[in-house]
Amino acid sequence: MPNLFSELQVPLLLKDEDKSITLNRQQCACLLAHSFFGSITSNSRRVETKKWAFRASQLFFLQAMPSALCFLNYFKRLSVDGIPPGDVTYERIGFKRGSPPWIWEESQSPLCTVEILDEGAIEKSHAHLHADFANKFIGGGCLENDFAMEEILFVIKPELIVSMAISSHMIDEDSIRITGALQYSRYTGYSHTFEFDGDHVATDAELASPTIVAAMDALQGCAKIQFQDGLVRRDLNKARIAFTGARSVATGNWGCGAFGNDHLLKFLQQWMAASDAGAERMLYHTYGDKRTAGFVEMALSLKNVNVGKLWEILKEAAKECAQPGPGNSA
């Protein structure tokens, strides 16, 4: 470790600081080896200690065998195939509380092309940016025994786990993004059916065109409360900062599982955010959820609407949904 980091002091990505660090894959592997041995301790960190986790060894004691196998497979792949070329960049971007650098009411950006995909996973998309439906503590329970979207993503792409060592928890106004992390393992299933399924070999396209993984934590839905203006704006702004600079975005039902958010609301928020960020295309992965059945028809009906106009439509619909009485989707 002293030789690998002799000319580099790894900065911490803390809240209210726009900052980035680029590591080569050998440096990432070194930090992940320390994670395996538990040798980065509380004495060597300044990130907020609450829920801080960077000890992969606990995977072997928490009935998390599929995740443990993915983690071990990463090191097996490095030993057999060598360390792939390239770097991984970790960045934190945000804006000042109460002062987002965009005004939704005034946005003249046209809505980007949207594709509704019932099959295929986000991490397999050819899009420039992949959404990570994140815990505010990036990585969530990937080093424990959780097997949701973010946790699976981090164990099949272990270079993402490095962000857990250097980042404090996300706040409402920021996103943590990782560019260049490769996938080393295949998997099947989800949650209690999640299983390790052998090697994933990166294609030339994956090596040549690094994907951005953008961590974005949604608020918990809480029935009608999610339609209140401030909460609608919060997740809209969160998606907008996460999608900054993306040429195309792969995303899906953000926060619509355990967090209970409204599928249509989250679709529209992300479509607006991707469009205002300048993305040419949004690929929306439904994972076969029947509650998204009307999205194609609705998207066609809005093809001539700009972001500012859609915001006005959404704001009025959300206001009605927030009223007491029988609940309706946005």
C-alpha positions as a LaTeX table, in Angstrom:
\begin{tabular}{lrrr}
\hline
Residue & $x$ (\AA) & $y$ (\AA) & $z$ (\AA) \\
\hline
Met1 & 0.00 & 0.00 & 0.00 \\
Pro2 & 2.76 & 2.58 & 0.77 \\
Asn3 & 4.22 & 2.07 & $-2.72$ \\
Leu4 & 0.89 & 2.25 & $-4.53$ \\
Phe5 & $-0.15$ & 5.44 & $-2.76$ \\
Ser6 & 3.27 & 7.06 & $-2.27$ \\
Glu7 & 2.37 & 10.03 & $-4.50$ \\
Leu8 & $-1.35$ & 10.17 & $-3.75$ \\
Gln9 & $-3.28$ & 11.15 & $-0.68$ \\
Val10 & $-6.82$ & 9.87 & $-1.14$ \\
Pro11 & $-9.25$ & 12.71 & $-0.36$ \\
Leu12 & $-12.54$ & 12.10 & 1.38 \\
Leu13 & $-15.73$ & 12.94 & $-0.47$ \\
Leu14 & $-17.61$ & 14.85 & 2.21 \\
Lys15 & $-20.92$ & 16.68 & 2.08 \\
Asp16 & $-20.91$ & 20.25 & 0.77 \\
Glu17 & $-17.69$ & 19.59 & $-1.15$ \\
Asp18 & $-17.51$ & 19.02 & $-4.90$ \\
Lys19 & $-14.49$ & 16.80 & $-5.25$ \\
Ser20 & $-13.18$ & 13.82 & $-7.21$ \\
Ile21 & $-10.39$ & 11.25 & $-7.04$ \\
Thr22 & $-9.14$ & 8.93 & $-9.76$ \\
Leu23 & $-7.56$ & 5.60 & $-8.82$ \\
Asn24 & $-6.04$ & 2.99 & $-11.07$ \\
Arg25 & $-7.44$ & $-0.53$ & $-10.79$ \\
Gln26 & $-4.42$ & $-1.75$ & $-8.85$ \\
Gln27 & $-5.05$ & 0.89 & $-6.19$ \\
Cys28 & $-8.73$ & $-0.11$ & $-6.08$ \\
Ala29 & $-7.72$ & $-3.75$ & $-5.63$ \\
Cys30 & $-5.39$ & $-2.79$ & $-2.80$ \\
Leu31 & $-8.15$ & $-0.98$ & $-0.91$ \\
Leu32 & $-10.56$ & $-3.87$ & $-1.49$ \\
Ala33 & $-7.96$ & $-6.32$ & $-0.15$ \\
His34 & $-7.80$ & $-4.20$ & 3.01 \\
Ser35 & $-11.59$ & $-4.40$ & 3.11 \\
Phe36 & $-11.34$ & $-8.19$ & 3.03 \\
Phe37 & $-8.85$ & $-8.25$ & 5.92 \\
Gly38 & $-10.61$ & $-5.49$ & 7.88 \\
Ser39 & $-7.39$ & $-3.51$ & 8.14 \\
Ile40 & $-8.88$ & $-0.06$ & 7.45 \\
Thr41 & $-10.18$ & 0.79 & 10.89 \\
Ser42 & $-11.84$ & 3.66 & 12.74 \\
Asn43 & $-8.41$ & 5.15 & 13.44 \\
Ser44 & $-7.78$ & 5.68 & 9.72 \\
Arg45 & $-10.96$ & 7.48 & 8.68 \\
Arg46 & $-12.59$ & 10.86 & 9.04 \\
Val47 & $-15.89$ & 10.15 & 7.32 \\
Glu48 & $-18.98$ & 10.14 & 9.50 \\
Thr49 & $-18.85$ & 6.94 & 11.54 \\
Lys50 & $-22.60$ & 6.26 & 11.65 \\
Lys51 & $-23.30$ & 3.21 & 9.47 \\
Trp52 & $-19.77$ & 3.40 & 8.00 \\
Ala53 & $-18.89$ & $-0.01$ & 6.62 \\
Phe54 & $-15.85$ & $-1.21$ & 4.74 \\
Arg55 & $-15.22$ & $-4.72$ & 6.07 \\
Ala56 & $-16.01$ & $-7.37$ & 3.49 \\
Ser57 & $-15.00$ & $-10.09$ & 5.95 \\
Gln58 & $-18.40$ & $-9.79$ & 7.62 \\
Leu59 & $-20.01$ & $-11.23$ & 4.48 \\
Phe60 & $-18.79$ & $-14.63$ & 5.61 \\
Phe61 & $-20.56$ & $-14.39$ & 8.95 \\
Leu62 & $-23.92$ & $-12.91$ & 7.91 \\
Gln63 & $-25.36$ & $-15.64$ & 5.67 \\
Ala64 & $-24.45$ & $-13.53$ & 2.65 \\
Met65 & $-22.78$ & $-16.28$ & 0.62 \\
Pro66 & $-23.84$ & $-15.03$ & $-2.86$ \\
Ser67 & $-22.26$ & $-11.64$ & $-2.15$ \\
Ala68 & $-19.19$ & $-13.28$ & $-0.61$ \\
Leu69 & $-18.75$ & $-15.43$ & $-3.72$ \\
Cys70 & $-18.97$ & $-12.35$ & $-5.97$ \\
Phe71 & $-16.35$ & $-10.59$ & $-3.85$ \\
Leu72 & $-13.98$ & $-13.59$ & $-3.89$ \\
Asn73 & $-14.53$ & $-14.01$ & $-7.63$ \\
Tyr74 & $-13.24$ & $-10.48$ & $-8.16$ \\
Phe75 & $-9.87$ & $-11.44$ & $-6.67$ \\
Lys76 & $-9.86$ & $-14.76$ & $-8.52$ \\
Arg77 & $-10.37$ & $-12.90$ & $-11.79$ \\
Leu78 & $-7.50$ & $-10.52$ & $-11.03$ \\
Ser79 & $-5.18$ & $-13.41$ & $-10.18$ \\
Val80 & $-6.06$ & $-15.44$ & $-13.29$ \\
Asp81 & $-6.59$ & $-12.73$ & $-15.90$ \\
Gly82 & $-4.51$ & $-9.91$ & $-14.44$ \\
Ile83 & $-5.67$ & $-6.44$ & $-13.49$ \\
Pro84 & $-7.52$ & $-4.80$ & $-16.40$ \\
Pro85 & $-6.22$ & $-1.48$ & $-17.73$ \\
Gly86 & $-7.93$ & 1.75 & $-16.87$ \\
Asp87 & $-8.93$ & 3.95 & $-13.96$ \\
Val88 & $-11.95$ & 4.49 & $-11.76$ \\
Thr89 & $-13.08$ & 8.01 & $-10.85$ \\
Tyr90 & $-15.10$ & 8.76 & $-7.72$ \\
Glu91 & $-16.79$ & 12.15 & $-7.55$ \\
Arg92 & $-19.26$ & 14.03 & $-5.42$ \\
Ile93 & $-21.27$ & 16.81 & $-7.05$ \\
Gly94 & $-23.96$ & 18.99 & $-5.56$ \\
Phe95 & $-25.42$ & 22.44 & $-5.16$ \\
Lys96 & $-26.01$ & 24.87 & $-2.31$ \\
Arg97 & $-29.03$ & 24.11 & $-0.13$ \\
Gly98 & $-32.07$ & 26.04 & $-1.36$ \\
Ser99 & $-30.30$ & 27.21 & $-4.52$ \\
Pro100 & $-30.48$ & 24.65 & $-7.32$ \\
Pro101 & $-28.83$ & 26.09 & $-10.47$ \\
Trp102 & $-31.95$ & 25.44 & $-12.57$ \\
Ile103 & $-35.51$ & 26.75 & $-12.46$ \\
Trp104 & $-38.03$ & 24.11 & $-13.47$ \\
Glu105 & $-40.79$ & 26.59 & $-14.31$ \\
Glu106 & $-38.50$ & 28.29 & $-16.84$ \\
Ser107 & $-36.92$ & 25.24 & $-18.50$ \\
Gln108 & $-37.36$ & 25.25 & $-22.27$ \\
Ser109 & $-35.52$ & 21.96 & $-22.72$ \\
Pro110 & $-37.42$ & 19.52 & $-24.95$ \\
Leu111 & $-38.24$ & 16.15 & $-23.46$ \\
Cys112 & $-35.66$ & 13.62 & $-24.57$ \\
Thr113 & $-36.49$ & 10.40 & $-26.37$ \\
Val114 & $-37.63$ & 7.74 & $-23.90$ \\
Glu115 & $-37.64$ & 3.97 & $-24.37$ \\
Ile116 & $-39.75$ & 1.80 & $-22.05$ \\
Leu117 & $-38.04$ & $-1.58$ & $-21.66$ \\
Asp118 & $-39.79$ & $-4.49$ & $-19.95$ \\
Glu119 & $-36.75$ & $-6.76$ & $-20.25$ \\
Gly120 & $-33.08$ & $-6.31$ & $-19.42$ \\
Ala121 & $-31.25$ & $-4.89$ & $-16.42$ \\
Ile122 & $-29.93$ & $-1.36$ & $-15.99$ \\
Glu123 & $-26.31$ & $-2.52$ & $-15.56$ \\
Lys124 & $-26.47$ & $-4.23$ & $-18.98$ \\
Ser125 & $-27.59$ & $-1.07$ & $-20.75$ \\
His126 & $-25.42$ & 0.66 & $-23.36$ \\
Ala127 & $-26.40$ & 4.03 & $-21.84$ \\
His128 & $-23.69$ & 6.49 & $-20.81$ \\
Leu129 & $-25.04$ & 6.75 & $-17.24$ \\
His130 & $-26.65$ & 4.07 & $-15.08$ \\
Ala131 & $-28.80$ & 5.08 & $-12.10$ \\
Asp132 & $-28.00$ & 3.46 & $-8.76$ \\
Phe133 & $-31.12$ & 3.45 & $-6.56$ \\
Ala134 & $-29.01$ & 4.16 & $-3.53$ \\
Asn135 & $-29.13$ & 4.25 & 0.21 \\
Lys136 & $-28.02$ & 7.67 & 1.46 \\
Phe137 & $-25.07$ & 5.72 & 2.88 \\
Ile138 & $-23.69$ & 4.68 & $-0.49$ \\
Gly139 & $-23.47$ & 0.93 & $-1.00$ \\
Gly140 & $-26.22$ & 0.30 & 1.53 \\
Gly141 & $-25.97$ & $-3.20$ & 2.95 \\
Cys142 & $-23.75$ & $-4.68$ & 0.23 \\
Leu143 & $-21.22$ & $-5.81$ & 2.86 \\
Glu144 & $-23.99$ & $-7.29$ & 4.97 \\
Asn145 & $-26.78$ & $-9.63$ & 3.91 \\
Asp146 & $-28.91$ & $-7.30$ & 1.78 \\
Phe147 & $-29.55$ & $-8.22$ & $-1.85$ \\
Ala148 & $-31.49$ & $-5.32$ & $-3.37$ \\
Met149 & $-30.58$ & $-3.39$ & $-6.49$ \\
Glu150 & $-27.69$ & $-1.35$ & $-5.09$ \\
Glu151 & $-26.24$ & $-4.20$ & $-3.05$ \\
Ile152 & $-26.16$ & $-6.56$ & $-6.05$ \\
Leu153 & $-24.64$ & $-3.87$ & $-8.26$ \\
Phe154 & $-21.81$ & $-3.23$ & $-5.80$ \\
Val155 & $-20.80$ & $-6.87$ & $-5.36$ \\
Ile156 & $-20.78$ & $-7.66$ & $-9.09$ \\
Lys157 & $-18.76$ & $-4.44$ & $-9.61$ \\
Pro158 & $-16.57$ & $-4.38$ & $-6.46$ \\
Glu159 & $-14.66$ & $-1.26$ & $-7.50$ \\
Leu160 & $-17.85$ & 0.60 & $-6.57$ \\
Ile161 & $-17.31$ & $-0.52$ & $-2.95$ \\
Val162 & $-14.27$ & 1.76 & $-2.66$ \\
Ser163 & $-16.70$ & 4.71 & $-2.56$ \\
Met164 & $-17.98$ & 3.41 & 0.78 \\
Ala165 & $-14.56$ & 3.99 & 2.37 \\
Ile166 & $-14.13$ & 7.57 & 1.22 \\
Ser167 & $-17.66$ & 9.04 & 1.29 \\
Ser168 & $-19.86$ & 10.45 & 4.01 \\
His169 & $-23.61$ & 9.99 & 3.61 \\
Met170 & $-25.39$ & 11.82 & 0.82 \\
Ile171 & $-27.55$ & 14.84 & 1.54 \\
Asp172 & $-30.58$ & 16.17 & $-0.36$ \\
Glu173 & $-28.47$ & 18.31 & $-2.68$ \\
Asp174 & $-25.82$ & 15.93 & $-3.97$ \\
Ser175 & $-24.96$ & 12.70 & $-5.75$ \\
Ile176 & $-21.94$ & 10.40 & $-5.66$ \\
Arg177 & $-20.88$ & 9.13 & $-9.07$ \\
Ile178 & $-18.36$ & 6.47 & $-10.08$ \\
Thr179 & $-16.97$ & 6.21 & $-13.60$ \\
Gly180 & $-15.17$ & 3.17 & $-14.94$ \\
Ala181 & $-16.08$ & 0.39 & $-12.47$ \\
Leu182 & $-16.15$ & $-2.95$ & $-14.29$ \\
Gln183 & $-18.40$ & $-5.95$ & $-13.79$ \\
Tyr184 & $-16.54$ & $-9.13$ & $-12.79$ \\
Ser185 & $-19.38$ & $-11.53$ & $-11.86$ \\
Arg186 & $-22.70$ & $-12.66$ & $-13.28$ \\
Tyr187 & $-25.74$ & $-13.28$ & $-11.12$ \\
Thr188 & $-29.28$ & $-14.56$ & $-11.18$ \\
Gly189 & $-32.30$ & $-13.61$ & $-9.08$ \\
Tyr190 & $-33.01$ & $-10.73$ & $-6.74$ \\
Ser191 & $-33.41$ & $-10.39$ & $-2.97$ \\
His192 & $-33.86$ & $-13.87$ & $-1.44$ \\
Thr193 & $-33.33$ & $-15.54$ & $-4.86$ \\
Phe194 & $-30.02$ & $-13.74$ & $-5.58$ \\
Glu195 & $-27.22$ & $-16.15$ & $-6.56$ \\
Phe196 & $-23.66$ & $-15.87$ & $-7.89$ \\
Asp197 & $-23.53$ & $-17.21$ & $-11.46$ \\
Gly198 & $-19.88$ & $-17.23$ & $-12.52$ \\
Asp199 & $-17.56$ & $-14.89$ & $-14.39$ \\
His200 & $-18.56$ & $-11.83$ & $-16.36$ \\
Val201 & $-15.90$ & $-11.00$ & $-18.95$ \\
Ala202 & $-15.82$ & $-7.33$ & $-19.90$ \\
Thr203 & $-16.25$ & $-6.66$ & $-23.60$ \\
Asp204 & $-14.01$ & $-4.33$ & $-25.57$ \\
Ala205 & $-16.88$ & $-1.83$ & $-25.58$ \\
Glu206 & $-17.11$ & $-1.93$ & $-21.77$ \\
Leu207 & $-13.37$ & $-1.33$ & $-21.46$ \\
Ala208 & $-13.34$ & 1.44 & $-24.07$ \\
Ser209 & $-16.44$ & 3.36 & $-22.92$ \\
Pro210 & $-16.56$ & 3.62 & $-19.13$ \\
Thr211 & $-20.05$ & 3.85 & $-17.66$ \\
Ile212 & $-21.02$ & 6.38 & $-15.01$ \\
Val213 & $-22.87$ & 4.87 & $-12.04$ \\
Ala214 & $-24.81$ & 7.68 & $-10.36$ \\
Ala215 & $-25.95$ & 7.06 & $-6.79$ \\
Met216 & $-29.25$ & 8.81 & $-6.03$ \\
Asp217 & $-31.22$ & 8.23 & $-2.85$ \\
Ala218 & $-34.97$ & 8.76 & $-3.06$ \\
Leu219 & $-37.15$ & 9.93 & $-0.20$ \\
Gln220 & $-39.52$ & 7.39 & 1.31 \\
Gly221 & $-42.91$ & 7.54 & $-0.38$ \\
Cys222 & $-45.28$ & 7.80 & 2.59 \\
Ala223 & $-48.50$ & 7.67 & 0.54 \\
Lys224 & $-49.83$ & 11.17 & $-0.14$ \\
Ile225 & $-46.94$ & 12.99 & 1.52 \\
Gln226 & $-44.67$ & 12.24 & $-1.45$ \\
Phe227 & $-46.81$ & 14.55 & $-3.60$ \\
Gln228 & $-46.12$ & 17.64 & $-1.50$ \\
Asp229 & $-44.32$ & 20.33 & $-3.51$ \\
Gly230 & $-41.11$ & 20.35 & $-1.50$ \\
Leu231 & $-40.72$ & 16.58 & $-1.63$ \\
Val232 & $-41.47$ & 16.44 & $-5.36$ \\
Arg233 & $-38.81$ & 19.09 & $-5.95$ \\
Arg234 & $-36.33$ & 17.32 & $-3.69$ \\
Asp235 & $-36.25$ & 14.10 & $-5.73$ \\
Leu236 & $-36.50$ & 16.02 & $-9.01$ \\
Asn237 & $-33.39$ & 17.99 & $-8.04$ \\
Lys238 & $-31.65$ & 14.83 & $-6.81$ \\
Ala239 & $-32.13$ & 13.14 & $-10.18$ \\
Arg240 & $-31.09$ & 16.30 & $-12.02$ \\
Ile241 & $-27.74$ & 16.58 & $-10.23$ \\
Ala242 & $-27.15$ & 12.85 & $-10.64$ \\
Phe243 & $-27.77$ & 13.01 & $-14.42$ \\
Thr244 & $-25.55$ & 16.06 & $-15.04$ \\
Gly245 & $-23.55$ & 15.67 & $-18.25$ \\
Ala246 & $-25.08$ & 12.33 & $-19.25$ \\
Arg247 & $-25.53$ & 11.68 & $-22.97$ \\
Ser248 & $-28.02$ & 8.91 & $-22.22$ \\
Val249 & $-29.51$ & 7.54 & $-19.00$ \\
Ala250 & $-30.55$ & 4.03 & $-17.98$ \\
Thr251 & $-32.91$ & 4.00 & $-15.02$ \\
Gly252 & $-36.17$ & 2.50 & $-13.77$ \\
Asn253 & $-38.60$ & 2.35 & $-10.86$ \\
Trp254 & $-36.56$ & 4.49 & $-8.48$ \\
Gly255 & $-37.63$ & 4.11 & $-4.85$ \\
Cys256 & $-40.77$ & 2.21 & $-5.82$ \\
Gly257 & $-40.05$ & $-0.98$ & $-3.89$ \\
Ala258 & $-39.65$ & $-0.90$ & $-0.12$ \\
Phe259 & $-39.79$ & 2.92 & $-0.16$ \\
Gly260 & $-43.29$ & 2.85 & $-1.67$ \\
Asn261 & $-42.96$ & 5.72 & $-4.15$ \\
Asp262 & $-45.45$ & 6.26 & $-6.96$ \\
His263 & $-44.23$ & 4.73 & $-10.23$ \\
Leu264 & $-45.58$ & 7.46 & $-12.52$ \\
Leu265 & $-44.26$ & 10.27 & $-10.33$ \\
Lys266 & $-40.76$ & 8.79 & $-10.33$ \\
Phe267 & $-40.88$ & 8.19 & $-14.10$ \\
Leu268 & $-41.83$ & 11.80 & $-14.80$ \\
Gln269 & $-39.28$ & 13.23 & $-12.37$ \\
Gln270 & $-36.47$ & 11.26 & $-13.97$ \\
Trp271 & $-37.62$ & 12.07 & $-17.52$ \\
Met272 & $-37.63$ & 15.77 & $-16.71$ \\
Ala273 & $-34.24$ & 15.55 & $-14.99$ \\
Ala274 & $-32.60$ & 13.65 & $-17.85$ \\
Ser275 & $-34.06$ & 16.07 & $-20.41$ \\
Asp276 & $-32.98$ & 19.20 & $-18.54$ \\
Ala277 & $-29.51$ & 17.71 & $-18.06$ \\
Gly278 & $-29.18$ & 17.46 & $-21.84$ \\
Ala279 & $-29.47$ & 13.70 & $-22.25$ \\
Glu280 & $-30.60$ & 12.62 & $-25.72$ \\
Arg281 & $-32.26$ & 9.43 & $-24.53$ \\
Met282 & $-33.63$ & 7.81 & $-21.36$ \\
Leu283 & $-33.92$ & 4.03 & $-21.25$ \\
Tyr284 & $-36.49$ & 3.17 & $-18.61$ \\
His285 & $-36.31$ & $-0.42$ & $-17.32$ \\
Thr286 & $-39.62$ & $-1.53$ & $-15.82$ \\
Tyr287 & $-38.50$ & $-5.08$ & $-14.87$ \\
Gly288 & $-41.93$ & $-6.20$ & $-16.03$ \\
Asp289 & $-43.84$ & $-4.19$ & $-13.40$ \\
Lys290 & $-47.46$ & $-3.99$ & $-14.56$ \\
Arg291 & $-47.91$ & $-0.61$ & $-12.87$ \\
Thr292 & $-45.88$ & 0.91 & $-15.72$ \\
Ala293 & $-48.21$ & $-0.44$ & $-18.42$ \\
Gly294 & $-49.48$ & 2.99 & $-19.48$ \\
Phe295 & $-46.11$ & 4.72 & $-19.72$ \\
Val296 & $-45.60$ & 4.22 & $-23.47$ \\
Glu297 & $-48.94$ & 5.78 & $-24.40$ \\
Met298 & $-48.45$ & 8.62 & $-21.93$ \\
Ala299 & $-44.93$ & 9.36 & $-23.22$ \\
Leu300 & $-46.27$ & 9.57 & $-26.78$ \\
Ser301 & $-48.94$ & 12.04 & $-25.67$ \\
Leu302 & $-46.25$ & 14.33 & $-24.19$ \\
Lys303 & $-43.75$ & 14.23 & $-27.06$ \\
Asn304 & $-44.30$ & 17.91 & $-27.99$ \\
Val305 & $-44.13$ & 19.19 & $-24.39$ \\
Asn306 & $-41.02$ & 20.81 & $-22.92$ \\
Val307 & $-39.68$ & 20.34 & $-19.39$ \\
Gly308 & $-41.16$ & 23.57 & $-18.02$ \\
Lys309 & $-44.64$ & 22.70 & $-19.31$ \\
Leu310 & $-44.43$ & 19.16 & $-17.95$ \\
Trp311 & $-43.42$ & 20.59 & $-14.58$ \\
Glu312 & $-46.58$ & 22.68 & $-14.51$ \\
Ile313 & $-48.69$ & 19.62 & $-15.40$ \\
Leu314 & $-46.96$ & 17.49 & $-12.77$ \\
Lys315 & $-47.24$ & 20.17 & $-10.10$ \\
Glu316 & $-51.00$ & 20.44 & $-10.56$ \\
Ala317 & $-51.49$ & 16.67 & $-10.61$ \\
Ala318 & $-49.34$ & 16.26 & $-7.50$ \\
Lys319 & $-51.35$ & 18.94 & $-5.71$ \\
Glu320 & $-54.53$ & 16.96 & $-6.33$ \\
Cys321 & $-52.90$ & 13.69 & $-5.20$ \\
Ala322 & $-51.75$ & 15.30 & $-1.97$ \\
Gln323 & $-55.33$ & 16.21 & $-0.97$ \\
Pro324 & $-57.14$ & 14.13 & 1.68 \\
Gly325 & $-59.43$ & 11.43 & 0.31 \\
Pro326 & $-59.06$ & 8.28 & $-1.82$ \\
Gly327 & $-55.52$ & 8.06 & $-3.17$ \\
Asn328 & $-54.73$ & 8.40 & $-6.84$ \\
Ser329 & $-51.47$ & 8.12 & $-8.76$ \\
Ala330 & $-49.96$ & 11.24 & $-10.29$ \\
\hline
\end{tabular}
